[in-house]
CSV table of C-alpha atoms in Angstrom, one decimal:
chain,number,residue,atom,x,y,z
A,1,MET,CA,4.2,-10.8,-16.8
A,2,LYS,CA,4.8,-8.1,-14.4
A,3,SER,CA,3.9,-9.0,-10.5
A,4,ILE,CA,1.4,-6.9,-8.3
A,5,LEU,CA,1.2,-6.6,-4.7
A,6,ASP,CA,-2.0,-4.7,-2.8
A,7,ILE,CA,-1.0,-3.9,0.7
A,8,GLY,CA,-3.3,-3.3,2.8
A,9,THR,CA,-6.0,-5.4,0.5
A,10,GLY,CA,-9.0,-5.3,2.8
A,11,MET,CA,-11.0,-8.4,1.5
A,12,GLY,CA,-8.9,-8.2,-1.4
A,13,HIS,CA,-11.4,-6.6,-4.5
A,14,ARG,CA,-8.2,-5.5,-6.0
A,15,VAL,CA,-6.8,-8.2,-6.0
A,16,MET,CA,-10.3,-10.0,-7.5
A,17,ALA,CA,-10.5,-7.5,-10.3
A,18,GLY,CA,-7.1,-8.0,-10.8
A,19,PHE,CA,-7.2,-11.5,-11.2
A,20,MET,CA,-10.3,-11.8,-13.2
A,21,LEU,CA,-7.6,-9.3,-15.9
A,22,ASN,CA,-5.3,-12.6,-15.5
A,23,LEU,CA,-2.6,-10.3,-13.7
A,24,ASP,CA,-0.3,-11.8,-11.4
A,25,ILE,CA,-1.7,-10.1,-8.7
A,26,TYR,CA,-1.3,-10.7,-5.1
A,27,GLY,CA,-2.5,-8.9,-1.4
A,28,PHE,CA,-2.1,-9.4,1.9
A,29,ASP,CA,-3.6,-7.3,5.1
A,30,VAL,CA,-3.5,-7.1,8.8
A,31,SER,CA,-6.7,-7.8,9.4
A,32,GLU,CA,-7.3,-11.4,9.9
A,33,TYR,CA,-11.3,-10.7,9.9
A,34,ALA,CA,-10.9,-9.4,6.1
A,35,ILE,CA,-9.0,-11.8,4.8
A,36,ASN,CA,-10.7,-15.1,6.2
A,37,HIS,CA,-14.3,-13.2,5.6
A,38,SER,CA,-13.5,-12.7,2.0
A,39,SER,CA,-15.6,-13.9,-0.6
A,40,TYR,CA,-13.0,-14.3,-3.0
A,41,LYS,CA,-10.7,-16.3,-0.8
A,42,GLU,CA,-11.9,-19.6,-1.7
A,43,ILE,CA,-11.0,-18.5,-5.8
A,44,LEU,CA,-7.7,-16.4,-5.0
A,45,LEU,CA,-6.2,-19.2,-3.0
A,46,ASP,CA,-2.4,-18.3,-2.3
A,47,ARG,CA,-3.0,-14.9,-3.8
A,48,LEU,CA,-4.5,-13.4,0.0
A,49,TRP,CA,-2.8,-13.8,3.3
A,50,ILE,CA,-2.9,-12.0,6.7
A,51,ASP,CA,0.2,-10.0,7.1
A,52,ASN,CA,1.2,-7.0,9.1
A,53,ILE,CA,3.7,-4.4,7.1
A,54,ILE,CA,5.5,-3.8,10.4
A,55,GLU,CA,6.7,-7.5,10.6
A,56,LEU,CA,6.6,-8.8,7.0
A,57,LYS,CA,6.1,-12.5,8.1
A,58,ASN,CA,4.7,-13.9,4.7
A,59,THR,CA,5.8,-12.7,1.6
A,60,LYS,CA,8.1,-15.8,1.4
A,61,ASN,CA,10.9,-12.8,0.4
A,62,LYS,CA,9.4,-12.8,-2.9
A,63,GLN,CA,9.5,-9.1,-4.7
A,64,PHE,CA,6.7,-7.3,-7.1
A,65,ASP,CA,7.2,-5.1,-10.4
A,66,PHE,CA,4.0,-2.8,-8.8
A,67,ILE,CA,3.2,-2.4,-5.3
A,68,ILE,CA,-0.1,-0.3,-4.3
A,69,CYS,CA,-0.5,1.2,-0.7
A,70,TYR,CA,-3.3,2.2,-0.5
A,71,ASP,CA,-4.6,4.2,2.6
A,72,ILE,CA,-2.6,2.4,4.9
A,73,LEU,CA,0.4,4.8,6.1
A,74,GLU,CA,-1.9,7.0,7.7
A,75,HIS,CA,-3.0,4.2,10.1
A,76,LEU,CA,0.3,2.8,11.5
A,77,PHE,CA,2.3,4.7,14.9
A,78,TYR,CA,5.2,7.5,13.9
A,79,GLN,CA,7.8,5.1,15.5
A,80,ASP,CA,6.7,2.2,13.2
A,81,LEU,CA,6.7,4.0,9.7
A,82,ASN,CA,10.3,4.2,8.6
A,83,LYS,CA,9.8,0.5,9.2
A,84,ALA,CA,7.3,0.1,7.1
A,85,LEU,CA,8.5,2.1,4.3
A,86,ASN,CA,11.9,0.2,4.5
A,87,ASN,CA,9.5,-3.2,4.0
A,88,ILE,CA,7.6,-1.7,1.4
A,89,TYR,CA,11.0,-0.9,-0.4
A,90,ASN,CA,12.1,-4.3,0.1
A,91,VAL,CA,9.2,-5.9,-1.9
A,92,GLY,CA,9.8,-4.4,-5.0
A,93,LYS,CA,12.2,-5.7,-7.5
A,94,PRO,CA,14.9,-2.7,-8.4
A,95,ASP,CA,13.0,-1.3,-11.0
A,96,SER,CA,9.5,-1.2,-9.3
A,97,LYS,CA,7.0,1.4,-9.3
A,98,PHE,CA,5.0,2.0,-5.9
A,99,LEU,CA,1.6,3.8,-5.5
A,100,PHE,CA,0.9,5.5,-2.2
A,101,SER,CA,-2.5,6.7,-1.5
A,102,ILE,CA,-2.4,9.1,2.0
A,103,PRO,CA,-4.7,11.2,3.2
A,104,TRP,CA,-2.5,14.2,4.2
A,105,LYS,CA,-3.2,17.8,6.4
A,106,GLY,CA,-6.0,19.6,4.5
A,107,ASN,CA,-8.0,16.3,3.4
A,108,PRO,CA,-11.0,15.9,5.1
A,109,ASP,CA,-10.7,12.0,4.4
A,110,LEU,CA,-7.8,12.5,6.8
A,111,TYR,CA,-9.9,13.9,10.1
A,112,ASN,CA,-12.9,11.8,9.6
A,113,ASP,CA,-11.6,8.2,10.0
A,114,LYS,CA,-11.0,7.9,13.8
A,115,THR,CA,-8.2,5.0,13.2
A,116,HIS,CA,-5.6,7.5,11.1
A,117,LYS,CA,-2.9,8.0,13.6
A,118,ILE,CA,-0.5,10.0,11.2
A,119,PHE,CA,-1.6,13.7,11.2
A,120,GLU,CA,0.9,15.4,8.2
A,121,SER,CA,1.3,17.4,5.2
A,122,LYS,CA,1.8,16.1,1.7
A,123,GLU,CA,5.4,17.8,1.8
A,124,TRP,CA,6.4,15.8,5.0
A,125,TRP,CA,4.8,12.3,3.4
A,126,ILE,CA,7.0,13.3,-0.2
A,127,GLU,CA,9.9,13.6,2.7
A,128,LYS,CA,9.6,11.0,4.6
A,129,ILE,CA,8.7,8.4,1.6
A,130,LYS,CA,12.3,10.2,-0.2
A,131,ASN,CA,14.2,9.2,2.9
A,132,ALA,CA,13.6,6.0,3.0
A,133,GLY,CA,15.2,5.4,-0.7
A,134,PHE,CA,12.1,6.0,-2.8
A,135,LYS,CA,12.6,7.9,-6.4
A,136,ILE,CA,9.8,10.7,-6.5
A,137,LEU,CA,7.6,10.7,-9.7
A,138,PRO,CA,4.8,13.1,-11.0
A,139,THR,CA,1.9,12.1,-10.4
A,140,PRO,CA,-0.4,12.2,-13.5
A,141,GLN,CA,-3.0,14.7,-13.6
A,142,HIS,CA,-5.4,13.1,-15.3
A,143,PHE,CA,-5.7,10.6,-11.9
A,144,LEU,CA,-8.8,10.3,-10.0
A,145,PHE,CA,-7.5,11.5,-6.3
A,146,LYS,CA,-4.2,12.7,-7.7
A,147,ASP,CA,-4.4,15.2,-4.6
A,148,GLN,CA,-3.3,12.2,-2.1
A,149,LEU,CA,-1.3,10.3,-4.8
A,150,ILE,CA,2.4,9.8,-4.4
A,151,ILE,CA,3.9,8.0,-7.2
A,152,ALA,CA,7.7,6.6,-6.6
A,153,GLU,CA,10.2,4.0,-8.1
A,154,LYS,CA,12.7,2.4,-6.8
């Protein structure tokens, strides 16, 4: 079975949904509050944990087939982005796929969240992700929110 990692999982909603579908899914979040107050914590046991994508101390060198990075990168400081992308790349197996959701310039969600720190264009993000070693794949046109998604592989 393919393994999935949800980076920035919050309270683990996606992890719980995947778990209910018998997927081999895990997730972590930097927010101790979110993980500790997740109503799924007892059910998911070792599938949810606290970690920081910049330091990445708690993945125990495990690698995954599919990595979800949903609305996390724009919350980082510019100086931490390369380290985070490197860590994301390294938790992937050699043939892993990655889903990045990033609001970029022109997307009202980018400006409506006061915790966002990186305000760049789609082209800038694509170049940044490519420079970290990822190969960019076409985003399927039928995907919801396709205008803020980047699909990649190792």
